Coordinates of C-alpha atoms in Angstrom, one line a residue:
Chain I
M130 CA -10.6 35.5 -32.7
R131 CA -13.5 35.5 -30.4
S132 CA -14.3 31.9 -31.1
S133 CA -10.7 30.9 -30.5
K134 CA -10.8 32.7 -27.1
R135 CA -14.0 30.9 -26.3
I136 CA -12.4 27.5 -27.1
T137 CA -9.4 28.4 -25.0
V138 CA -11.6 29.2 -22.0
L139 CA -13.8 26.2 -22.6
F140 CA -11.0 23.6 -22.8
A141 CA -9.0 25.2 -20.0
A142 CA -12.1 24.8 -17.8
V143 CA -12.4 21.2 -19.0
V144 CA -8.7 20.6 -18.0
I145 CA -9.1 22.1 -14.6
L146 CA -12.5 20.5 -13.8
A147 CA -11.5 17.0 -15.1
M148 CA -8.2 17.0 -13.2
A149 CA -9.9 18.1 -10.0
G150 CA -12.5 15.4 -10.6
S151 CA -9.8 12.8 -11.2
V152 CA -8.2 13.7 -7.9
L153 CA -11.5 13.1 -6.1
V154 CA -12.0 9.8 -7.9
V155 CA -8.5 8.6 -7.0
R156 CA -9.3 9.2 -3.4
R157 CA -12.5 7.1 -3.7
L158 CA -10.6 4.5 -5.7
D159 CA -8.1 4.0 -2.9
G160 CA -11.1 3.1 -0.7
A161 CA -12.6 0.7 -3.3
R162 CA -9.3 -1.1 -3.9
L163 CA -9.5 -4.8 -3.9
R164 CA -9.0 -5.9 -0.3
A165 CA -9.2 -9.5 -1.4
E166 CA -6.4 -9.0 -3.9
E167 CA -4.3 -7.4 -1.2
D168 CA -4.8 -10.1 1.3
R169 CA -4.4 -13.2 -0.8
A170 CA -2.2 -12.4 -3.7
L171 CA 1.2 -10.7 -3.7
Y172 CA 1.9 -9.8 -7.4
L173 CA 5.4 -11.2 -7.1
S174 CA 6.4 -13.1 -4.1
D175 CA 9.6 -14.6 -5.3
P176 CA 12.5 -12.3 -4.2
K177 CA 15.0 -13.9 -6.6
L178 CA 12.7 -13.2 -9.6
L179 CA 12.0 -9.7 -8.3
K180 CA 15.7 -9.1 -8.0
R181 CA 16.3 -10.0 -11.6
L182 CA 13.3 -8.0 -12.7
S183 CA 14.5 -4.9 -10.9
L184 CA 17.5 -4.8 -13.3
G185 CA 20.0 -4.1 -10.6
Y186 CA 17.9 -1.5 -8.8
S187 CA 16.9 -3.9 -6.1
G188 CA 17.6 -1.2 -3.4
L189 CA 14.8 1.0 -4.8
M190 CA 12.5 -2.1 -5.2
A191 CA 13.2 -2.9 -1.5
D192 CA 12.3 0.6 -0.5
I193 CA 9.0 0.2 -2.4
Y194 CA 8.3 -3.1 -0.7
W195 CA 9.2 -1.8 2.7
T196 CA 6.8 1.1 2.2
R197 CA 4.1 -1.4 1.1
A198 CA 4.8 -3.4 4.3
V199 CA 4.4 -0.3 6.5
Q200 CA 1.2 0.7 4.7
Y201 CA -0.2 -2.8 4.9
F202 CA 0.6 -3.1 8.6
G203 CA -0.7 0.5 9.3
S204 CA -4.0 0.0 7.4
R205 CA -4.7 -3.4 8.9
H206 CA -3.8 -2.1 12.4
K207 CA -6.2 0.8 11.9
E208 CA -9.0 -1.6 11.0
G209 CA -8.3 -3.5 14.2
A210 CA -7.4 -6.6 12.2
R211 CA -6.2 -9.6 14.2
D212 CA -4.3 -11.3 11.3
Y213 CA -1.7 -10.0 9.0
P214 CA -1.2 -12.7 6.4
L215 CA 0.9 -10.6 4.0
L216 CA 3.2 -9.0 6.5
Y217 CA 5.8 -11.7 6.6
P218 CA 5.9 -12.2 2.8
L219 CA 6.3 -8.5 2.3
L220 CA 9.1 -8.2 4.9
D221 CA 10.8 -11.3 3.4
V222 CA 10.7 -9.8 -0.1
T223 CA 12.0 -6.5 1.2
T224 CA 14.9 -7.9 3.1
Q225 CA 15.9 -10.3 0.4
L226 CA 16.0 -7.5 -2.0
D227 CA 18.1 -5.4 0.3
P228 CA 19.5 -7.4 3.2
H229 CA 21.1 -4.3 4.7
L230 CA 17.8 -2.4 5.2
V231 CA 18.2 -2.6 9.0
V232 CA 15.0 -0.6 9.7
A233 CA 12.9 -3.3 8.0
Y234 CA 14.2 -6.0 10.4
Q235 CA 14.0 -3.6 13.3
F236 CA 10.4 -2.5 13.0
G237 CA 9.2 -5.5 10.9
G238 CA 10.4 -7.8 13.7
V239 CA 8.3 -5.9 16.3
F240 CA 5.2 -5.8 14.0
L241 CA 5.5 -9.5 13.5
A242 CA 6.1 -10.4 17.1
Q243 CA 3.5 -8.3 19.0
H244 CA 0.2 -9.9 20.0
P245 CA -2.8 -9.0 17.8
P246 CA -4.1 -6.4 17.3
D247 CA -0.8 -4.7 17.9
G248 CA 1.0 -7.1 15.6
A249 CA 0.9 -10.4 13.8
G250 CA 1.4 -12.5 16.9
Q251 CA 4.2 -14.5 15.3
P252 CA 7.1 -14.1 17.8
D253 CA 9.0 -17.3 16.6
K254 CA 9.0 -16.1 13.1
A255 CA 9.9 -12.6 14.2
A256 CA 12.9 -13.9 16.2
E257 CA 14.1 -15.9 13.2
F258 CA 13.6 -12.9 10.9
V259 CA 15.6 -10.5 13.2
E260 CA 18.3 -13.2 13.6
R261 CA 18.6 -13.3 9.8
G262 CA 19.0 -9.5 9.9
I263 CA 21.8 -9.8 12.4
R264 CA 23.6 -12.3 10.2
A265 CA 23.5 -9.8 7.3
N266 CA 24.3 -6.8 9.6
P267 CA 26.3 -8.0 12.5
D268 CA 27.3 -4.5 13.5
A269 CA 23.7 -3.2 14.0
W270 CA 23.3 -3.2 17.8
R271 CA 19.6 -2.2 17.5
L272 CA 18.9 -5.6 16.0
Y273 CA 20.3 -7.5 19.0
F274 CA 18.2 -5.2 21.2
N275 CA 15.1 -6.0 19.1
L276 CA 15.9 -9.7 19.2
G277 CA 16.3 -9.6 23.0
Y278 CA 13.0 -7.7 23.3
I279 CA 11.2 -10.3 21.2
H280 CA 12.6 -13.2 23.3
Y281 CA 12.0 -11.4 26.6
I282 CA 8.5 -9.9 26.1
E283 CA 6.9 -11.9 23.4
R284 CA 8.5 -15.4 23.8
K285 CA 9.3 -15.2 27.5
D286 CA 12.6 -17.0 26.7
Y287 CA 14.8 -15.1 29.2
V288 CA 17.9 -17.2 28.4
A289 CA 17.7 -16.4 24.7
A290 CA 17.0 -12.7 25.6
R291 CA 20.1 -12.5 27.8
D292 CA 22.1 -14.1 25.0
A293 CA 20.8 -11.5 22.5
F294 CA 21.5 -8.5 24.8
E295 CA 24.9 -9.8 25.6
R296 CA 25.9 -10.3 22.0
G297 CA 24.6 -6.8 21.2
S298 CA 26.5 -5.2 24.1
R299 CA 29.8 -6.5 22.5
V300 CA 29.1 -4.6 19.3
P301 CA 31.2 -1.4 19.1
G302 CA 29.1 1.7 19.8
A303 CA 26.2 -0.3 21.3
H304 CA 23.8 1.4 23.7
P305 CA 25.1 1.0 27.3
A306 CA 21.6 -0.2 28.3
L307 CA 22.2 -3.5 26.5
K308 CA 24.7 -4.6 29.2
L309 CA 22.2 -3.7 31.9
L310 CA 19.4 -5.6 30.1
A311 CA 21.6 -8.7 29.7
A312 CA 22.3 -8.6 33.5
A313 CA 18.6 -7.9 34.3
S314 CA 17.5 -10.8 32.0
A315 CA 19.9 -13.1 33.9
Q316 CA 19.2 -12.1 37.5
Q317 CA 15.7 -10.6 37.5
A318 CA 14.0 -12.5 34.6
G319 CA 10.3 -11.9 34.7
T320 CA 10.4 -9.2 37.4
P321 CA 8.9 -5.7 37.1
E322 CA 12.4 -4.2 37.5
A323 CA 13.7 -6.0 34.4
A324 CA 10.6 -5.2 32.5
R325 CA 10.9 -1.5 33.5
L326 CA 14.5 -1.4 32.3
L327 CA 13.5 -3.0 29.0
W328 CA 10.6 -0.7 28.3
S329 CA 12.6 2.4 29.3
S330 CA 15.3 1.4 26.9
V331 CA 12.7 0.9 24.1
Y332 CA 11.2 4.3 25.0
E333 CA 14.6 6.1 24.9
S334 CA 16.2 4.3 21.9
T335 CA 13.3 4.6 19.4
E336 CA 12.3 7.5 17.2
D337 CA 9.2 5.9 16.0
Q338 CA 6.2 7.5 17.7
S339 CA 4.0 4.4 17.7
V340 CA 6.7 2.3 19.3
K341 CA 7.5 5.0 21.8
A342 CA 3.8 5.3 22.7
N343 CA 3.6 1.6 23.2
A344 CA 6.6 1.6 25.5
A345 CA 5.1 4.5 27.5
R346 CA 1.8 2.5 27.9
H347 CA 3.8 -0.5 29.2
L348 CA 5.7 1.7 31.6
I349 CA 2.5 3.2 32.9
A350 CA 1.0 -0.3 33.3
L351 CA 4.1 -1.3 35.3
R352 CA 3.5 1.7 37.6
V353 CA -0.1 0.7 38.2
D354 CA 0.9 -3.0 38.8
E355 CA 3.3 -1.7 41.4
E356 CA 1.0 0.8 43.1
V357 CA -2.1 -1.4 43.4
P358 CA -0.5 -4.1 45.7
Q359 CA 1.2 -1.3 47.7
L360 CA -2.2 0.4 48.3
E361 CA -3.9 -3.0 49.1
A362 CA -1.1 -3.7 51.7
L363 CA -1.7 -0.3 53.2
V364 CA -5.5 -1.0 53.5
Q365 CA -4.7 -4.3 55.1
R366 CA -2.5 -2.6 57.7
F367 CA -5.3 0.0 58.4
R368 CA -7.7 -2.9 59.0
D369 CA -5.2 -4.7 61.3
N370 CA -4.7 -1.5 63.3
T371 CA -8.2 -0.2 63.5
G372 CA -10.1 -3.5 63.3
R373 CA -12.3 -2.4 60.5
M374 CA -12.0 -1.7 56.7
P375 CA -11.7 1.9 55.6
S376 CA -14.8 2.9 53.6
N377 CA -12.8 4.9 51.1
F378 CA -9.4 6.5 50.5
H379 CA -10.7 9.9 51.8
E380 CA -11.0 8.3 55.2
M381 CA -7.4 7.1 55.0
V382 CA -6.2 10.6 54.0
A383 CA -8.2 12.1 56.9
A384 CA -6.7 9.6 59.3
G385 CA -3.2 10.5 58.1
W386 CA -2.5 7.1 56.4
L387 CA -2.1 8.8 53.1
R388 CA -0.8 12.2 52.2
E389 CA -3.3 12.7 49.4
L390 CA -5.9 10.8 47.4
P391 CA -4.0 8.1 45.4
R392 CA -4.4 8.5 41.6
D393 CA -3.5 6.3 38.7
P394 CA -1.2 7.6 35.9
T395 CA -4.2 8.9 34.0
G396 CA -5.1 11.1 36.9
L397 CA -8.2 9.3 38.0
P398 CA -8.4 8.3 41.7
Y399 CA -8.0 4.6 42.6
V400 CA -11.2 3.0 43.9
L401 CA -11.3 1.0 47.1
R402 CA -13.8 -1.9 47.1
D403 CA -15.6 -3.2 50.2
D404 CA -13.4 -6.3 50.3
G405 CA -10.2 -4.3 50.4
R406 CA -9.4 -4.7 46.7
V407 CA -8.0 -1.6 44.9
E408 CA -9.3 -1.0 41.3
V409 CA -8.6 1.5 38.6
Q410 CA -11.6 3.5 37.5
S411 CA -11.1 3.2 33.8
P412 CA -9.2 0.1 32.7
E413 CA -9.8 1.0 29.0
G414 CA -7.3 3.9 29.4
L415 CA -4.7 1.6 30.9
P416 CA -3.9 -1.3 28.5
Y417 CA -1.5 -3.9 29.7
I418 CA -2.2 -3.5 33.4
T419 CA -2.5 -6.8 35.3
K420 CA -3.4 -5.5 38.7
G421 CA -6.4 -3.3 39.8
L422 CA -8.7 -4.7 37.1
P423 CA -12.4 -5.1 37.8
P424 CA -13.3 -8.8 38.1
G425 CA -13.8 -10.4 34.7
Y426 CA -11.9 -7.8 32.8
Q427 CA -9.1 -9.1 30.7
S428 CA -6.1 -6.8 30.2
G429 CA -4.6 -6.3 26.8
P430 CA -4.0 -3.7 24.1
V431 CA -7.7 -3.3 23.8
G432 CA -9.5 -4.1 27.0
I433 CA -12.1 -6.9 26.7
K434 CA -14.9 -7.0 29.2
L435 CA -15.8 -10.6 29.5
Q436 CA -18.6 -10.3 32.1
K437 CA -20.2 -7.6 34.2
Chain L
M173 CA -19.9 18.6 -36.2
S174 CA -20.5 14.9 -35.4
S175 CA -20.1 13.8 -39.0
R176 CA -16.7 15.7 -39.2
L177 CA -15.6 14.0 -36.0
A178 CA -16.7 10.7 -37.3
S179 CA -14.9 11.0 -40.6
I180 CA -11.6 12.1 -38.9
A181 CA -12.0 9.2 -36.4
Y182 CA -12.8 6.7 -39.2
N183 CA -9.9 7.9 -41.3
T184 CA -7.5 7.5 -38.3
Y185 CA -8.7 4.0 -37.9
R186 CA -8.3 3.2 -41.6
E187 CA -4.9 4.7 -41.6
A188 CA -3.8 2.5 -38.6
V189 CA -5.2 -0.6 -40.3
R190 CA -3.4 0.4 -43.5
D191 CA -0.2 0.8 -41.4
R192 CA -0.6 -3.0 -40.7
V193 CA -1.1 -2.3 -37.0
L194 CA -3.3 -5.2 -36.7
Y195 CA -0.5 -7.5 -37.6
N196 CA 0.3 -7.6 -33.9
L197 CA -2.7 -9.9 -33.7
V198 CA -0.7 -12.6 -35.5
V199 CA 2.2 -12.4 -33.1
F200 CA -0.3 -12.4 -30.2
A201 CA -2.1 -15.5 -31.5
L202 CA 1.2 -17.3 -32.0
L203 CA 2.2 -16.4 -28.4
L204 CA -1.0 -17.7 -27.0
V205 CA -1.1 -20.9 -29.0
T206 CA 2.5 -21.7 -28.0
A207 CA 1.8 -20.8 -24.4
A208 CA -1.4 -22.9 -24.3
L209 CA 0.4 -25.9 -25.8
L210 CA 3.5 -25.6 -23.6
V211 CA 2.0 -24.7 -20.2
G212 CA -0.3 -27.7 -20.2
Q213 CA 2.7 -30.0 -20.6
I214 CA 5.2 -28.5 -18.3
S215 CA 3.1 -27.3 -15.4
I216 CA 0.6 -28.7 -13.0
G217 CA -2.4 -26.8 -11.6
I218 CA -1.5 -23.3 -12.7
E219 CA -2.5 -23.6 -16.4
R220 CA -5.4 -21.2 -16.0
V221 CA -3.4 -18.7 -13.9
V222 CA -0.5 -18.6 -16.3
M223 CA -2.8 -18.3 -19.3
V224 CA -4.7 -15.3 -17.8
N225 CA -1.5 -13.6 -16.6
L226 CA 0.3 -14.1 -19.8
G227 CA -2.7 -13.3 -22.1
F228 CA -3.7 -10.1 -20.3
T229 CA -0.2 -8.9 -19.8
A230 CA 0.4 -9.4 -23.6
I231 CA -2.9 -7.6 -24.4
T232 CA -1.8 -4.7 -22.2
F233 CA 1.7 -4.4 -23.6
F234 CA 0.6 -4.7 -27.3
G235 CA -2.1 -2.2 -26.7
V236 CA 0.1 0.3 -24.9
A237 CA 2.8 -0.1 -27.6
I238 CA 0.2 0.7 -30.3
A239 CA -1.4 3.5 -28.3
I240 CA 2.0 5.2 -27.8
F241 CA 3.6 4.6 -31.2
I242 CA 0.5 5.7 -33.2
G243 CA -0.6 8.3 -30.6
I244 CA 2.7 10.2 -30.9
G245 CA 2.5 10.4 -34.6
L246 CA -1.2 11.5 -34.8
V247 CA -0.4 15.2 -35.1
S248 CA 3.3 15.3 -36.0
K249 CA 2.9 12.9 -39.0
E250 CA 0.0 15.0 -40.4
I251 CA 2.2 18.1 -40.1
E252 CA 5.2 16.4 -41.6
K253 CA 3.3 15.0 -44.6
K254 CA 1.5 18.4 -44.9
T255 CA -1.9 16.5 -45.0
L256 CA -2.9 18.6 -42.0
Y257 CA -3.3 21.7 -44.1
T258 CA -5.7 20.0 -46.5
V259 CA -7.8 18.9 -43.5
L260 CA -7.8 22.3 -41.8
A261 CA -8.5 24.1 -45.0
R262 CA -11.9 22.4 -44.9
P263 CA -14.5 23.6 -42.3
V264 CA -12.8 21.5 -39.6
R265 CA -12.0 23.1 -36.3
R266 CA -8.7 22.2 -34.7
W267 CA -10.3 20.8 -31.6
E268 CA -12.5 18.6 -33.8
F269 CA -9.3 17.3 -35.5
I270 CA -7.7 16.4 -32.2
L271 CA -10.8 14.8 -30.7
G272 CA -11.4 12.9 -34.0
K273 CA -7.9 11.6 -34.0
F274 CA -8.2 10.5 -30.4
L275 CA -11.5 8.7 -31.0
G276 CA -10.1 7.0 -34.1
L277 CA -7.2 5.6 -32.2
V278 CA -9.3 4.5 -29.3
G279 CA -11.6 2.8 -31.8
T280 CA -8.6 1.0 -33.3
L281 CA -7.4 -0.1 -29.9
A282 CA -10.8 -1.3 -29.0
V283 CA -11.1 -3.4 -32.1
N284 CA -7.5 -4.7 -31.6
T285 CA -8.3 -5.6 -27.9
L286 CA -11.5 -7.3 -29.0
F287 CA -9.7 -9.6 -31.4
M288 CA -7.0 -10.4 -28.9
A289 CA -9.7 -11.1 -26.3
L290 CA -11.4 -13.5 -28.7
G291 CA -8.0 -15.3 -29.2
F292 CA -7.4 -15.4 -25.5
F293 CA -10.8 -17.0 -24.7
A294 CA -10.3 -19.5 -27.5
A295 CA -6.8 -20.4 -26.0
L296 CA -8.2 -20.6 -22.5
F297 CA -11.1 -22.8 -23.6
F298 CA -8.6 -25.1 -25.4
L299 CA -6.6 -25.3 -22.2
V300 CA -9.2 -25.7 -19.5
R301 CA -12.2 -27.0 -21.6
D302 CA -14.6 -25.3 -19.3
F303 CA -15.7 -21.8 -18.3
E304 CA -16.7 -21.0 -14.8
R305 CA -19.1 -18.4 -13.4
S306 CA -16.3 -16.5 -11.9
D307 CA -14.8 -16.0 -15.3
V308 CA -17.0 -13.0 -15.6
S309 CA -14.4 -11.0 -13.8
L310 CA -12.1 -11.6 -16.8
F311 CA -14.3 -9.2 -18.7
A312 CA -13.8 -6.6 -16.0
A313 CA -10.0 -7.0 -16.3
L314 CA -10.3 -6.6 -20.1
Y315 CA -12.4 -3.6 -19.7
F316 CA -9.8 -2.1 -17.4
I317 CA -7.1 -2.7 -20.0
V318 CA -9.2 -0.7 -22.5
L319 CA -9.6 2.1 -20.0
Q320 CA -5.8 2.1 -19.4
L321 CA -5.3 2.3 -23.2
V322 CA -7.7 5.3 -23.4
I323 CA -5.6 7.1 -20.8
V324 CA -2.3 6.2 -22.5
T325 CA -3.6 7.3 -25.9
A326 CA -4.7 10.7 -24.4
V327 CA -1.4 11.2 -22.8
A328 CA 0.5 10.3 -26.0
L329 CA -1.7 12.7 -27.9
L330 CA -1.0 15.5 -25.4
F331 CA 2.7 15.0 -25.7
S332 CA 2.6 14.8 -29.5
S333 CA 0.8 18.1 -29.6
F334 CA 3.9 20.0 -28.5
S335 CA 6.9 17.6 -28.6
S336 CA 8.9 15.6 -31.0
P337 CA 7.8 12.0 -31.7
L338 CA 10.8 10.4 -30.0
L339 CA 10.5 12.5 -26.9
S340 CA 6.7 12.0 -26.8
A341 CA 7.3 8.2 -26.9
V342 CA 9.8 8.3 -24.1
L343 CA 7.5 10.5 -22.0
S344 CA 4.4 8.5 -22.6
L345 CA 6.1 5.2 -21.8
S346 CA 7.6 6.7 -18.7
L347 CA 4.2 7.9 -17.5
F348 CA 2.8 4.4 -18.2
V349 CA 5.5 2.8 -16.0
I350 CA 5.2 5.4 -13.3
G351 CA 1.4 5.3 -13.4
N352 CA 1.6 1.6 -12.4
F353 CA 3.4 2.6 -9.3
A354 CA 0.9 5.5 -8.5
Q355 CA -0.3 3.9 -5.3
D356 CA 3.3 3.5 -4.0
L357 CA 3.9 7.1 -5.0
R358 CA 1.0 8.3 -2.9
A359 CA 2.1 6.1 -0.1
F360 CA 5.6 7.7 -0.2
A361 CA 4.1 11.1 -0.3
S362 CA 1.9 10.5 2.7
L363 CA 5.0 9.5 4.7
M364 CA 6.5 13.0 4.1
T365 CA 5.8 16.1 6.0
G366 CA 5.4 19.8 5.3
V367 CA 5.8 21.4 1.9
S368 CA 7.5 18.3 0.4
R369 CA 4.4 16.3 1.3
W370 CA 2.1 18.6 -0.6
L371 CA 4.5 18.8 -3.6
A372 CA 4.8 15.0 -3.6
L373 CA 1.1 14.5 -3.3
A374 CA 0.4 17.0 -6.1
V375 CA 2.8 15.1 -8.4
A376 CA 1.3 11.8 -7.4
Y377 CA -2.2 13.0 -8.3
V378 CA -1.2 14.7 -11.6
L379 CA 0.4 11.5 -12.8
P380 CA -2.0 8.9 -14.2
N381 CA -3.1 6.5 -11.6
L382 CA -2.9 3.2 -13.5
S383 CA -2.3 0.8 -10.6
S384 CA -6.0 0.4 -9.8
F385 CA -6.6 -0.8 -13.3
N386 CA -4.4 -3.7 -12.9
V387 CA -6.5 -6.6 -11.5
V388 CA -4.9 -9.3 -13.7
S389 CA -3.3 -11.2 -10.8
S390 CA -6.6 -11.3 -8.8
V391 CA -8.8 -12.3 -11.7
A392 CA -6.2 -15.0 -12.5
H393 CA -7.1 -16.4 -9.1
S394 CA -10.9 -16.1 -9.9
Q395 CA -11.4 -13.3 -7.4
P396 CA -14.3 -11.0 -8.1
V397 CA -13.9 -7.4 -9.1
P398 CA -16.0 -5.0 -7.0
V399 CA -18.7 -3.1 -8.9
A400 CA -17.5 0.1 -7.2
L401 CA -14.0 -0.4 -8.6
V402 CA -15.5 -0.7 -12.1
L403 CA -17.5 2.5 -11.7
W404 CA -14.7 4.6 -10.2
N405 CA -12.2 3.3 -12.7
T406 CA -14.5 4.3 -15.5
A407 CA -15.0 7.7 -14.0
Y408 CA -11.3 8.2 -13.5
A409 CA -10.4 7.1 -17.0
L410 CA -12.9 9.5 -18.6
L411 CA -11.9 12.4 -16.4
Y412 CA -8.1 11.9 -16.8
A413 CA -8.3 11.2 -20.6
G414 CA -10.7 14.2 -20.9
A415 CA -8.2 16.5 -19.1
A416 CA -5.3 15.2 -21.3
V417 CA -7.3 15.6 -24.6
A418 CA -8.5 19.1 -23.6
G419 CA -4.9 20.0 -22.8
A420 CA -3.8 18.7 -26.2
V421 CA -6.6 20.9 -27.8
L422 CA -5.4 23.9 -25.9
V423 CA -1.8 23.4 -27.1
F424 CA -2.7 22.6 -30.6
D425 CA -5.2 25.5 -30.9
R426 CA -2.4 28.0 -30.1
R427 CA 0.2 26.3 -32.2
N428 CA 1.5 28.3 -35.2
L429 CA 1.2 25.9 -38.2
K430 CA 2.6 28.3 -40.8

């Protein structure tokens, strides 16, 4: 009896410890997984074959492949990768298995289109991919919106963008912003107003936090791009009036030219240079801005300092 | 103790051989020879890839089939034939019986895999007429298959300790299939939030994680297998199989055999 109890305790301990150990090892295994295998070989890349192999459960298979695409994009993005060789094949397999998985076209298109490291930098392929999604789901207004976004922002093809927004606005139940966007693409193509409307629509229509955050960063950048020239014009007027350059913004506030110290959207005061240029203090915190950058600083999702 | 374990293991092996388990080798050899002859004629440039994929997939499936169909009968057959009583009437502990059975079947599977591997390399040599340095990774893939079989055997043994043979077979096979999607399961779980996330993660970790053992498609393309993966997979297989066998011992030890 005693011996039996001892065996029970001993083997129960083995079960618990071994299971706990296996959990720890799995966590390490995920880290040691074959990156090479992931990057270069997709087990099955032929959607037709996959469809047959899924024995009719292609919807579930598509969900698995979509999750893989998201995980793949997420992990590469986290590493700061600048290429995503498997993204399109994964999206292609996903949507061929389930052509009605609108979310895959919607986000997949954005992932594909955006410039590295925010995306794969394949806007043409992305536009083609979302167009295919529209053919399979002509009633999904979000896809027209995505297509318009890709044409407008990533391809700078304003005519194609207007066409996409217009087609989308005719879909029953479409977001009213599509009509405005179509008009803005036609009349104000390339202007900050049109860009602001587009990014506000992206911000309001998406539930995905990363897409929302990206839209917010663009809206903030637009604000900086608008404020910097305004401030520089004001400095110029000060100079014209007084015959000298203000030494800083405090001086302009004291003289009543400004109500308060001007600050960028991150809360840091703008800096006035000797030659009358206005700069942001920390361009790293303001990706996508095109104005107010220190000389030699290239804007982008991750600021790159080319020279001092 | 070790001699008792060894004799139970050896007898399990002998019984499997007597059951003509190794006949699968004939089928496997036929499959490979046919494939080697055919692939060379109907395809260009992918002979090696097809051979590795086909050969290793066949080795895995034959191995898993044997592990499950013998594994589920390891305990129930002994009870059914009443041979268990003659074994336990001797100074053999129940845990020794379970562990011996497990080791015996793992040994059988290792021998079986060894013969299949020899056949595979012969067929590969016939097809490509040359071995490359990178072919070393083929051994890692074969080793991973054996580790997978160790886990499947342990799981089948665990089920067979408390369930009917048919149900054990279904459950073991299901776990083998689900285990190959373990990575996706964890990915799904990590997308969830709150309690459902923890529950899904717990399930994903309790199920066997077999997806990291499958490196067949990468070795088919002559990609190397990282040493870390070999080490972690070995550790995982030993721990998971250890937990399953210990679980089988716990169940079997409390089972009323009267």
